[in-house]
Amino acid sequence: MPAFKRFPIRTLTASIKACAVLAAVCGAMPAEAQSPGQQQAPAARQSALPAPSKALLTELEGIYKDIHANPELPMQERRTAGIAAKWLRKQGYEVSEGIGGTGVVGVLRNGTGPTVLLRADMDALPMQENTGLPYASKKTVTDQDGQQTPVAHSCGHDMHVTWLMGVTRMLAENKDRWSGTVLAVFQPAEETGEGAQAMVDAGMVKRFPKPDIVLGQHVLPLPAGKVGARVGVMLSMSDNMEVRLFGRGGHGSAPETTIDPVVMAAATVMRLQTVISREIAMADNAAVTVGALLAGSSGNIIPDDALLRLNIRTYDDQVRETVLAAVRRIVNAEAEASGAQKPPAFTMQGHFPLTVNDEQATLKIIDAFKGHFGADRLQEISPASASEDFTVFARAWGVPSVYWAVGGVDPQTYAQAQAAGRLTDIPSNHSPQFAPVITPTLQVGIEAMLAAAGVWLAR
């Protein structure tokens, strides 16, 4: 998941009414200000499942550090998947491996009752870690293009894996406190937006029980010990695109004999910056990023082509179509203006759907969080421009889903940055300096998922 940047957005799917309901449940709004018909949320209650023991947290901390030091790129998570599968078998789960590549699903049946899907993503990022931690990644691997690249868990998926491992142990050891079926899903390739769909394409819907709810969480740069939630729109849509521009190569001393794709690419990058500023209304939100421009090998050789890698983020289908159309129009126009003898080639690299939290399910989970953590540790968060493929599972079965955030920043560090008005200085996901504090992040994430799952499973 890319760095969590918050945007004010218009009503979208998360209406003002839904936000008012969330504020009321979180204790930030007087009861009389609640929307009509939205005062039936169940009373807050303590989680029926116990907190993880100190011994379990110590064991999981060692596992977390090991996974952090040994990250794997999307669709290469064989070691991590093996750790998860072995753990699940030890807890008595029915385990299926290799789903959609490296995906793992553990099934634990415990009598009659609802089925709950709990999801964690496993993949890391092709980047250098710079945290200075004793367990920091020093790994270099070969990517899908055959290139050597450093790799790091700079998004927090190692924490997600460890959380779910802790949750599955707690569920296995406390069967007397819940009933139903648990699907523990360790998913590959979230960063590339292909992992969840690959698992669905591999037959998840037919192979496993249909869940009543799909649940997931992400560690984010919020104060450790706090949980962030919201009703409605949580994360934006995202589209990844590659554009290849075709020129005619030649010697740098005779540019008149060439069609320079580097100049073509540079002009295209600059013009693409006008899509948001000149074609999208202020009331809407979108982002167009050219994250890579690859061309040439030497200063005196004009290459034959240039490659652009783009990322587009939107909250609304109409805005998405407008932005995609504008990108194609500008790229084609710049190629024609440069005299390209061949039109650009567009390749869609993946699409992340809009992440929308089901209103009724979210309100129940917020109530469970209030009961377990207390209202002071629960905060409403804004919709973010990050994206996830988490909802692919819920869409495949046609069931509701809820996704929330768990803080991972040292509370004192966060408070000091907030007081100084410098919260943006805190390393966010995908920063080389990003790494959540283990205590209390590890424990809070386990307890949050148990509390949420308990809404459906607890006796």
Short mmCIF file of C-alpha atoms in Angstrom, two decimals:
data_model
loop_
_atom_site.label_atom_id
_atom_site.label_comp_id
_atom_site.label_asym_id
_atom_site.label_seq_id
_atom_site.Cartn_x
_atom_site.Cartn_y
_atom_site.Cartn_z
CA MET A 1 0.00 0.00 0.00
CA PRO A 2 1.40 3.39 -0.96
CA ALA A 3 1.97 6.09 1.62
CA PHE A 4 -1.21 7.06 3.41
CA LYS A 5 -2.04 10.63 2.36
CA ARG A 6 -5.35 11.98 3.55
CA PHE A 7 -7.62 14.04 1.31
CA PRO A 8 -10.84 15.87 2.05
CA ILE A 9 -13.38 14.44 -0.39
CA ARG A 10 -16.93 15.17 -1.38
CA THR A 11 -19.77 12.97 -0.26
CA LEU A 12 -18.84 9.96 -2.37
CA THR A 13 -20.18 6.71 -1.03
CA ALA A 14 -19.33 7.84 2.50
CA SER A 15 -22.15 10.34 2.97
CA ILE A 16 -22.24 13.09 5.53
CA LYS A 17 -24.92 11.05 7.26
CA ALA A 18 -22.60 8.06 7.59
CA CYS A 19 -19.80 10.24 8.96
CA ALA A 20 -22.20 11.68 11.53
CA VAL A 21 -23.12 8.18 12.62
CA LEU A 22 -19.45 7.25 13.06
CA ALA A 23 -18.77 10.38 15.08
CA ALA A 24 -21.72 9.60 17.32
CA VAL A 25 -20.59 6.04 17.91
CA CYS A 26 -17.06 7.22 18.70
CA GLY A 27 -18.46 9.60 21.30
CA ALA A 28 -17.59 12.76 19.34
CA MET A 29 -21.19 13.86 18.73
CA PRO A 30 -24.14 14.22 21.08
CA ALA A 31 -26.88 11.64 20.67
CA GLU A 32 -29.43 14.21 19.51
CA ALA A 33 -27.22 15.02 16.49
CA GLN A 34 -27.36 11.47 15.18
CA SER A 35 -29.14 10.82 11.93
CA PRO A 36 -32.66 9.36 12.21
CA GLY A 37 -32.78 5.59 12.27
CA GLN A 38 -29.08 5.26 13.12
CA GLN A 39 -29.31 4.91 16.90
CA GLN A 40 -29.66 1.13 17.04
CA ALA A 41 -25.95 0.20 17.25
CA PRO A 42 -25.46 -2.45 19.95
CA ALA A 43 -24.14 -1.40 23.32
CA ALA A 44 -20.37 -1.47 23.74
CA ARG A 45 -19.07 -4.69 25.29
CA GLN A 46 -15.76 -6.27 26.16
CA SER A 47 -14.26 -8.78 23.73
CA ALA A 48 -15.13 -12.39 24.54
CA LEU A 49 -11.62 -13.46 23.57
CA PRO A 50 -8.65 -12.89 25.91
CA ALA A 51 -5.61 -10.77 25.14
CA PRO A 52 -2.46 -12.55 23.92
CA SER A 53 -0.11 -13.71 26.65
CA LYS A 54 3.34 -12.25 27.20
CA ALA A 55 4.86 -15.56 26.10
CA LEU A 56 2.93 -15.50 22.80
CA LEU A 57 3.88 -11.87 22.15
CA THR A 58 7.55 -12.70 22.75
CA GLU A 59 7.33 -15.63 20.32
CA LEU A 60 5.58 -13.50 17.71
CA GLU A 61 8.11 -10.68 18.09
CA GLY A 62 10.85 -13.12 17.08
CA ILE A 63 8.81 -14.22 14.07
CA TYR A 64 8.14 -10.62 13.09
CA LYS A 65 11.81 -9.69 13.18
CA ASP A 66 12.67 -12.75 11.10
CA ILE A 67 10.09 -11.93 8.43
CA HIS A 68 11.16 -8.27 8.47
CA ALA A 69 14.79 -9.26 7.87
CA ASN A 70 13.80 -11.66 5.08
CA PRO A 71 11.31 -9.81 2.87
CA GLU A 72 10.07 -11.17 -0.44
CA LEU A 73 8.74 -9.46 -3.56
CA PRO A 74 5.18 -9.96 -4.85
CA MET A 75 4.51 -13.51 -6.04
CA GLN A 76 7.85 -14.60 -4.56
CA GLU A 77 6.65 -14.96 -0.94
CA ARG A 78 7.49 -18.66 -0.69
CA ARG A 79 9.42 -18.43 2.59
CA THR A 80 6.80 -16.26 4.29
CA ALA A 81 3.99 -18.46 3.01
CA GLY A 82 5.81 -21.52 4.36
CA ILE A 83 6.08 -19.92 7.81
CA ALA A 84 2.35 -19.13 7.81
CA ALA A 85 1.33 -22.60 6.58
CA LYS A 86 3.48 -24.40 9.15
CA TRP A 87 2.05 -22.20 11.92
CA LEU A 88 -1.53 -22.88 10.85
CA ARG A 89 -1.02 -26.64 10.74
CA LYS A 90 0.45 -26.54 14.23
CA GLN A 91 -2.74 -24.81 15.45
CA GLY A 92 -4.98 -27.46 13.86
CA TYR A 93 -6.17 -25.57 10.79
CA GLU A 94 -6.96 -27.23 7.46
CA VAL A 95 -4.26 -25.67 5.27
CA SER A 96 -4.19 -25.07 1.51
CA GLU A 97 -1.03 -23.68 -0.11
CA GLY A 98 -0.04 -22.32 -3.50
CA ILE A 99 -3.38 -20.60 -4.12
CA GLY A 100 -2.93 -18.00 -6.81
CA GLY A 101 0.83 -18.47 -6.63
CA THR A 102 1.94 -18.33 -3.02
CA GLY A 103 -1.36 -17.74 -1.23
CA VAL A 104 -2.21 -19.69 1.92
CA VAL A 105 -5.66 -20.34 3.38
CA GLY A 106 -6.26 -21.91 6.78
CA VAL A 107 -9.73 -23.11 7.77
CA LEU A 108 -10.74 -23.67 11.39
CA ARG A 109 -14.24 -25.07 11.95
CA ASN A 110 -15.74 -24.75 15.42
CA GLY A 111 -19.39 -25.74 15.35
CA THR A 112 -22.26 -23.85 13.79
CA GLY A 113 -22.18 -20.11 13.29
CA PRO A 114 -20.99 -17.39 10.92
CA THR A 115 -17.92 -17.67 8.70
CA VAL A 116 -15.35 -14.88 9.03
CA LEU A 117 -12.49 -14.25 6.58
CA LEU A 118 -9.40 -12.64 8.13
CA ARG A 119 -6.80 -11.41 5.67
CA ALA A 120 -3.10 -10.46 5.84
CA ASP A 121 -0.87 -9.54 2.90
CA MET A 122 2.68 -10.92 2.74
CA ASP A 123 4.70 -9.10 0.06
CA ALA A 124 7.45 -6.50 0.43
CA LEU A 125 8.75 -3.64 -1.72
CA PRO A 126 11.65 -3.32 -4.18
CA MET A 127 13.49 -0.68 -2.17
CA GLN A 128 16.36 -0.19 0.26
CA GLU A 129 15.57 -0.09 3.97
CA ASN A 130 17.23 2.68 5.96
CA THR A 131 15.86 2.26 9.47
CA GLY A 132 19.11 1.26 11.18
CA LEU A 133 17.27 -1.45 13.08
CA PRO A 134 19.29 -4.52 14.12
CA TYR A 135 16.80 -6.67 12.21
CA ALA A 136 16.68 -4.41 9.12
CA SER A 137 16.57 -6.06 5.71
CA LYS A 138 19.85 -6.35 3.84
CA LYS A 139 18.35 -8.54 1.14
CA THR A 140 18.90 -8.14 -2.58
CA VAL A 141 16.80 -10.25 -4.93
CA THR A 142 16.02 -10.69 -8.61
CA ASP A 143 12.73 -9.12 -9.71
CA GLN A 144 10.35 -10.34 -12.42
CA ASP A 145 12.35 -8.46 -15.06
CA GLY A 146 15.57 -10.22 -14.07
CA GLN A 147 17.02 -7.12 -12.40
CA GLN A 148 18.73 -7.09 -9.01
CA THR A 149 16.93 -4.95 -6.44
CA PRO A 150 17.02 -4.42 -2.69
CA VAL A 151 13.83 -5.48 -0.94
CA ALA A 152 12.26 -4.26 2.30
CA HIS A 153 9.08 -4.54 4.35
CA SER A 154 8.60 -0.77 4.25
CA CYS A 155 4.82 -1.01 4.10
CA GLY A 156 4.21 -3.11 7.20
CA HIS A 157 2.98 -6.37 5.70
CA ASP A 158 5.36 -8.27 7.97
CA MET A 159 3.36 -6.89 10.90
CA HIS A 160 0.13 -7.94 9.18
CA VAL A 161 1.35 -11.52 8.82
CA THR A 162 2.42 -11.64 12.45
CA TRP A 163 -0.90 -10.19 13.61
CA LEU A 164 -2.86 -12.88 11.80
CA MET A 165 -0.59 -15.60 13.14
CA GLY A 166 -1.32 -14.35 16.66
CA VAL A 167 -5.05 -14.20 15.97
CA THR A 168 -5.14 -17.75 14.60
CA ARG A 169 -3.36 -19.06 17.70
CA MET A 170 -5.77 -17.26 20.01
CA LEU A 171 -8.78 -18.62 18.16
CA ALA A 172 -7.40 -22.16 18.19
CA GLU A 173 -6.70 -22.02 21.92
CA ASN A 174 -10.05 -20.51 22.92
CA LYS A 175 -12.63 -22.57 21.05
CA ASP A 176 -14.90 -22.55 24.07
CA ARG A 177 -15.45 -18.80 23.61
CA TRP A 178 -16.61 -18.74 19.99
CA SER A 179 -18.39 -20.76 17.33
CA GLY A 180 -18.41 -20.70 13.55
CA THR A 181 -15.72 -20.97 10.89
CA VAL A 182 -12.58 -18.92 10.37
CA LEU A 183 -10.81 -18.46 7.04
CA ALA A 184 -7.28 -17.16 7.63
CA VAL A 185 -5.98 -15.81 4.32
CA PHE A 186 -2.29 -14.98 3.79
CA GLN A 187 -2.33 -13.14 0.48
CA PRO A 188 0.51 -12.52 -1.99
CA ALA A 189 1.17 -9.50 -4.19
CA GLU A 190 -0.94 -6.75 -2.65
CA GLU A 191 1.56 -4.12 -3.78
CA THR A 192 1.02 -4.98 -7.43
CA GLY A 193 -2.74 -5.41 -7.08
CA GLU A 194 -2.69 -8.94 -8.45
CA GLY A 195 -2.61 -11.21 -5.41
CA ALA A 196 -6.23 -11.20 -4.27
CA GLN A 197 -7.52 -11.64 -7.82
CA ALA A 198 -5.03 -14.44 -8.45
CA MET A 199 -6.38 -16.29 -5.41
CA VAL A 200 -9.97 -15.76 -6.56
CA ASP A 201 -9.06 -16.93 -10.08
CA ALA A 202 -7.55 -20.05 -8.51
CA GLY A 203 -10.98 -21.04 -7.24
CA MET A 204 -11.29 -19.61 -3.73
CA VAL A 205 -15.03 -19.03 -4.07
CA LYS A 206 -15.66 -22.69 -4.90
CA ARG A 207 -13.01 -24.23 -2.65
CA PHE A 208 -13.81 -22.54 0.66
CA PRO A 209 -16.91 -21.67 2.71
CA LYS A 210 -18.61 -18.40 1.84
CA PRO A 211 -17.77 -15.82 4.51
CA ASP A 212 -20.40 -13.65 6.15
CA ILE A 213 -17.83 -10.85 6.53
CA VAL A 214 -14.32 -10.08 5.22
CA LEU A 215 -12.01 -8.28 7.65
CA GLY A 216 -8.59 -6.66 7.26
CA GLN A 217 -6.34 -4.06 8.86
CA HIS A 218 -3.19 -2.06 8.07
CA VAL A 219 -0.45 -0.56 10.22
CA LEU A 220 -0.22 3.19 9.55
CA PRO A 221 1.59 6.28 10.89
CA LEU A 222 -0.90 6.86 13.70
CA PRO A 223 0.05 6.73 17.40
CA ALA A 224 0.78 3.18 18.50
CA GLY A 225 -2.00 1.94 20.76
CA LYS A 226 -4.73 3.65 18.73
CA VAL A 227 -7.11 2.22 16.14
CA GLY A 228 -8.54 4.26 13.27
CA ALA A 229 -11.84 3.47 11.52
CA ARG A 230 -14.50 5.04 9.35
CA VAL A 231 -17.82 4.24 7.71
CA GLY A 232 -17.97 4.31 3.92
CA VAL A 233 -15.09 5.17 1.60
CA MET A 234 -11.76 4.20 3.15
CA LEU A 235 -9.27 4.01 0.24
CA SER A 236 -9.14 5.25 -3.33
CA MET A 237 -9.16 3.35 -6.60
CA SER A 238 -5.81 3.00 -8.32
CA ASP A 239 -4.69 2.19 -11.86
CA ASN A 240 -1.14 1.34 -12.88
CA MET A 241 -0.20 1.89 -16.50
CA GLU A 242 2.89 1.49 -18.65
CA VAL A 243 3.32 3.66 -21.76
CA ARG A 244 5.99 2.94 -24.34
CA LEU A 245 6.89 5.84 -26.64
CA PHE A 246 8.53 4.96 -29.95
CA GLY A 247 11.14 7.14 -31.57
CA ARG A 248 14.05 6.52 -33.93
CA GLY A 249 17.46 6.12 -32.38
CA GLY A 250 20.78 7.44 -33.58
CA HIS A 251 23.99 9.24 -32.68
CA GLY A 252 23.86 12.11 -30.21
CA SER A 253 25.89 14.21 -32.65
CA ALA A 254 23.17 14.02 -35.31
CA PRO A 255 19.80 14.47 -33.58
CA GLU A 256 18.28 15.65 -36.86
CA THR A 257 18.44 12.06 -38.11
CA THR A 258 16.42 10.78 -35.14
CA ILE A 259 13.05 11.06 -33.46
CA ASP A 260 14.09 11.55 -29.86
CA PRO A 261 11.86 9.54 -27.46
CA VAL A 262 13.54 11.14 -24.42
CA VAL A 263 12.33 14.59 -25.44
CA MET A 264 8.96 13.07 -26.29
CA ALA A 265 8.78 11.46 -22.85
CA ALA A 266 9.88 14.63 -21.05
CA ALA A 267 7.22 16.71 -22.82
CA THR A 268 4.61 14.08 -22.01
CA VAL A 269 5.51 14.03 -18.30
CA MET A 270 5.23 17.79 -18.06
CA ARG A 271 1.91 17.95 -19.91
CA LEU A 272 0.42 15.17 -17.77
CA GLN A 273 0.78 17.48 -14.77
CA THR A 274 -2.10 19.56 -16.18
CA VAL A 275 -4.64 16.74 -16.06
CA ILE A 276 -5.49 17.30 -12.40
CA SER A 277 -4.95 21.05 -12.31
CA ARG A 278 -6.92 21.84 -15.47
CA GLU A 279 -9.37 19.00 -16.12
CA ILE A 280 -10.57 17.88 -12.68
CA ALA A 281 -12.86 20.02 -10.53
CA MET A 282 -11.68 21.26 -7.15
CA ALA A 283 -14.51 19.36 -5.48
CA ASP A 284 -13.13 16.11 -6.85
CA ASN A 285 -9.88 14.44 -5.95
CA ALA A 286 -7.44 12.57 -8.14
CA ALA A 287 -3.72 12.11 -8.62
CA VAL A 288 -1.54 11.30 -11.62
CA THR A 289 2.02 10.25 -10.88
CA VAL A 290 4.76 9.33 -13.33
CA GLY A 291 6.87 7.16 -11.06
CA ALA A 292 9.42 6.02 -13.63
CA LEU A 293 10.89 7.25 -16.90
CA LEU A 294 13.24 4.70 -18.45
CA ALA A 295 15.18 5.48 -21.61
CA GLY A 296 18.63 5.11 -23.11
CA SER A 297 21.97 3.83 -21.91
CA SER A 298 24.55 6.45 -22.87
CA GLY A 299 24.84 10.22 -23.15
CA ASN A 300 25.74 10.12 -26.85
CA ILE A 301 23.12 7.60 -28.00
CA ILE A 302 19.55 8.61 -28.73
CA PRO A 303 17.46 5.49 -27.98
CA ASP A 304 14.65 3.98 -30.01
CA ASP A 305 12.06 4.18 -27.27
CA ALA A 306 11.19 5.38 -23.78
CA LEU A 307 9.03 3.83 -21.08
CA LEU A 308 6.77 5.68 -18.64
CA ARG A 309 5.18 4.05 -15.60
CA LEU A 310 2.13 5.87 -14.31
CA ASN A 311 -0.14 5.61 -11.30
CA ILE A 312 -3.63 7.14 -11.28
CA ARG A 313 -5.78 7.47 -8.16
CA THR A 314 -9.45 8.42 -8.03
CA TYR A 315 -12.51 8.07 -5.78
CA ASP A 316 -15.22 8.24 -8.44
CA ASP A 317 -15.83 6.18 -11.60
CA GLN A 318 -16.65 9.23 -13.74
CA VAL A 319 -13.50 11.04 -12.58
CA ARG A 320 -11.47 7.89 -13.25
CA GLU A 321 -12.72 7.68 -16.83
CA THR A 322 -12.00 11.40 -17.37
CA VAL A 323 -8.42 11.05 -16.10
CA LEU A 324 -7.68 7.88 -18.08
CA ALA A 325 -9.03 9.47 -21.26
CA ALA A 326 -6.97 12.62 -20.67
CA VAL A 327 -3.79 10.60 -20.14
CA ARG A 328 -4.29 8.70 -23.40
CA ARG A 329 -5.12 11.88 -25.31
CA ILE A 330 -2.03 13.72 -24.08
CA VAL A 331 0.35 10.80 -24.67
CA ASN A 332 -0.94 10.29 -28.20
CA ALA A 333 -0.81 14.01 -28.97
CA GLU A 334 2.76 14.42 -27.75
CA ALA A 335 3.85 11.42 -29.83
CA GLU A 336 2.23 12.88 -32.91
CA ALA A 337 3.74 16.32 -32.21
CA SER A 338 7.17 14.68 -32.04
CA GLY A 339 6.67 12.96 -35.38
CA ALA A 340 6.61 9.45 -33.92
CA GLN A 341 6.25 6.91 -36.69
CA LYS A 342 4.38 4.49 -34.44
CA PRO A 343 1.62 5.23 -31.90
CA PRO A 344 2.36 4.73 -28.20
CA ALA A 345 1.67 1.34 -26.62
CA PHE A 346 -0.50 1.37 -23.47
CA THR A 347 -0.42 -1.54 -21.03
CA MET A 348 -2.62 -1.61 -17.94
CA GLN A 349 -0.60 -3.12 -15.09
CA GLY A 350 -3.35 -3.54 -12.53
CA HIS A 351 -6.41 -1.96 -10.97
CA PHE A 352 -7.23 -1.53 -7.28
CA PRO A 353 -10.95 -1.15 -6.56
CA LEU A 354 -12.44 1.45 -4.25
CA THR A 355 -12.33 0.29 -0.62
CA VAL A 356 -15.71 1.00 0.99
CA ASN A 357 -16.54 -0.14 4.51
CA ASP A 358 -20.01 -1.60 4.93
CA GLU A 359 -21.97 0.74 7.20
CA GLN A 360 -23.75 -1.75 9.45
CA ALA A 361 -20.75 -4.01 9.88
CA THR A 362 -18.43 -1.07 10.54
CA LEU A 363 -20.68 0.35 13.24
CA LYS A 364 -20.70 -3.02 15.01
CA ILE A 365 -16.91 -3.22 14.85
CA ILE A 366 -16.50 0.35 16.08
CA ASP A 367 -18.72 -0.55 19.01
CA ALA A 368 -16.55 -3.61 19.71
CA PHE A 369 -13.41 -1.47 19.57
CA LYS A 370 -14.97 1.01 22.01
CA GLY A 371 -15.81 -1.81 24.37
CA HIS A 372 -12.35 -3.36 24.18
CA PHE A 373 -10.01 -0.37 23.92
CA GLY A 374 -12.11 2.53 25.20
CA ALA A 375 -13.34 5.50 23.17
CA ASP A 376 -10.12 7.46 23.74
CA ARG A 377 -8.09 4.92 21.75
CA LEU A 378 -10.45 4.91 18.78
CA GLN A 379 -10.33 7.70 16.23
CA GLU A 380 -12.17 8.50 13.05
CA ILE A 381 -9.80 8.74 10.08
CA SER A 382 -10.27 10.44 6.74
CA PRO A 383 -10.49 8.68 3.39
CA ALA A 384 -7.01 8.12 2.01
CA SER A 385 -5.47 8.10 -1.45
CA ALA A 386 -3.77 4.79 -0.78
CA SER A 387 -5.28 1.73 -2.45
CA GLU A 388 -5.82 -1.94 -1.65
CA ASP A 389 -7.00 -5.13 -3.37
CA PHE A 390 -8.50 -6.35 -0.08
CA THR A 391 -12.12 -5.93 -1.24
CA VAL A 392 -11.57 -8.30 -4.18
CA PHE A 393 -12.38 -11.17 -1.80
CA ALA A 394 -15.62 -9.59 -0.60
CA ARG A 395 -16.68 -8.71 -4.14
CA ALA A 396 -16.02 -12.25 -5.34
CA TRP A 397 -18.44 -13.67 -2.75
CA GLY A 398 -20.79 -10.67 -2.74
CA VAL A 399 -20.43 -10.06 1.01
CA PRO A 400 -19.62 -6.99 3.15
CA SER A 401 -16.13 -6.04 4.24
CA VAL A 402 -14.51 -3.74 6.80
CA TYR A 403 -10.94 -2.41 6.78
CA TRP A 404 -9.34 -0.33 9.52
CA ALA A 405 -6.01 1.12 10.65
CA VAL A 406 -3.74 0.33 13.59
CA GLY A 407 -1.20 2.90 14.73
CA GLY A 408 2.50 2.07 14.64
CA VAL A 409 4.30 5.30 15.63
CA ASP A 410 5.84 5.80 19.06
CA PRO A 411 3.21 7.92 20.87
CA GLN A 412 5.74 10.40 22.25
CA THR A 413 7.32 10.88 18.82
CA TYR A 414 3.88 11.42 17.33
CA ALA A 415 2.84 13.91 20.04
CA GLN A 416 6.04 15.94 19.62
CA ALA A 417 5.63 16.07 15.84
CA GLN A 418 1.97 17.05 16.19
CA ALA A 419 2.79 19.84 18.67
CA ALA A 420 5.41 21.19 16.29
CA GLY A 421 3.07 20.98 13.31
CA ARG A 422 5.43 18.52 11.61
CA LEU A 423 3.42 15.29 11.32
CA THR A 424 4.58 14.97 7.72
CA ASP A 425 8.12 14.45 9.04
CA ILE A 426 7.08 11.07 10.49
CA PRO A 427 8.14 8.31 8.08
CA SER A 428 5.06 6.88 6.40
CA ASN A 429 4.49 3.59 4.62
CA HIS A 430 6.90 3.12 1.69
CA SER A 431 9.50 5.39 3.28
CA PRO A 432 12.96 3.77 3.67
CA GLN A 433 12.73 4.83 7.34
CA PHE A 434 9.31 3.28 7.96
CA ALA A 435 9.09 0.59 10.63
CA PRO A 436 6.37 0.35 13.29
CA VAL A 437 7.33 0.13 16.94
CA ILE A 438 6.74 -3.47 18.00
CA THR A 439 5.30 -2.58 21.41
CA PRO A 440 2.36 -2.04 21.63
CA THR A 441 1.63 -2.33 17.88
CA LEU A 442 1.90 -6.10 17.79
CA GLN A 443 -0.51 -6.62 20.69
CA VAL A 444 -3.01 -3.97 19.60
CA GLY A 445 -3.27 -5.40 16.09
CA ILE A 446 -4.01 -8.88 17.43
CA GLU A 447 -6.59 -7.58 19.88
CA ALA A 448 -8.26 -5.39 17.24
CA MET A 449 -8.75 -8.28 14.82
CA LEU A 450 -9.98 -10.55 17.60
CA ALA A 451 -12.46 -7.90 18.76
CA ALA A 452 -13.74 -7.40 15.21
CA ALA A 453 -14.01 -11.12 14.48
CA GLY A 454 -15.73 -11.62 17.83
CA VAL A 455 -18.67 -9.51 16.66
CA TRP A 456 -19.65 -12.50 14.51
CA LEU A 457 -18.00 -15.41 16.30
CA ALA A 458 -18.25 -14.79 20.04
CA ARG A 459 -20.72 -16.91 22.00
#
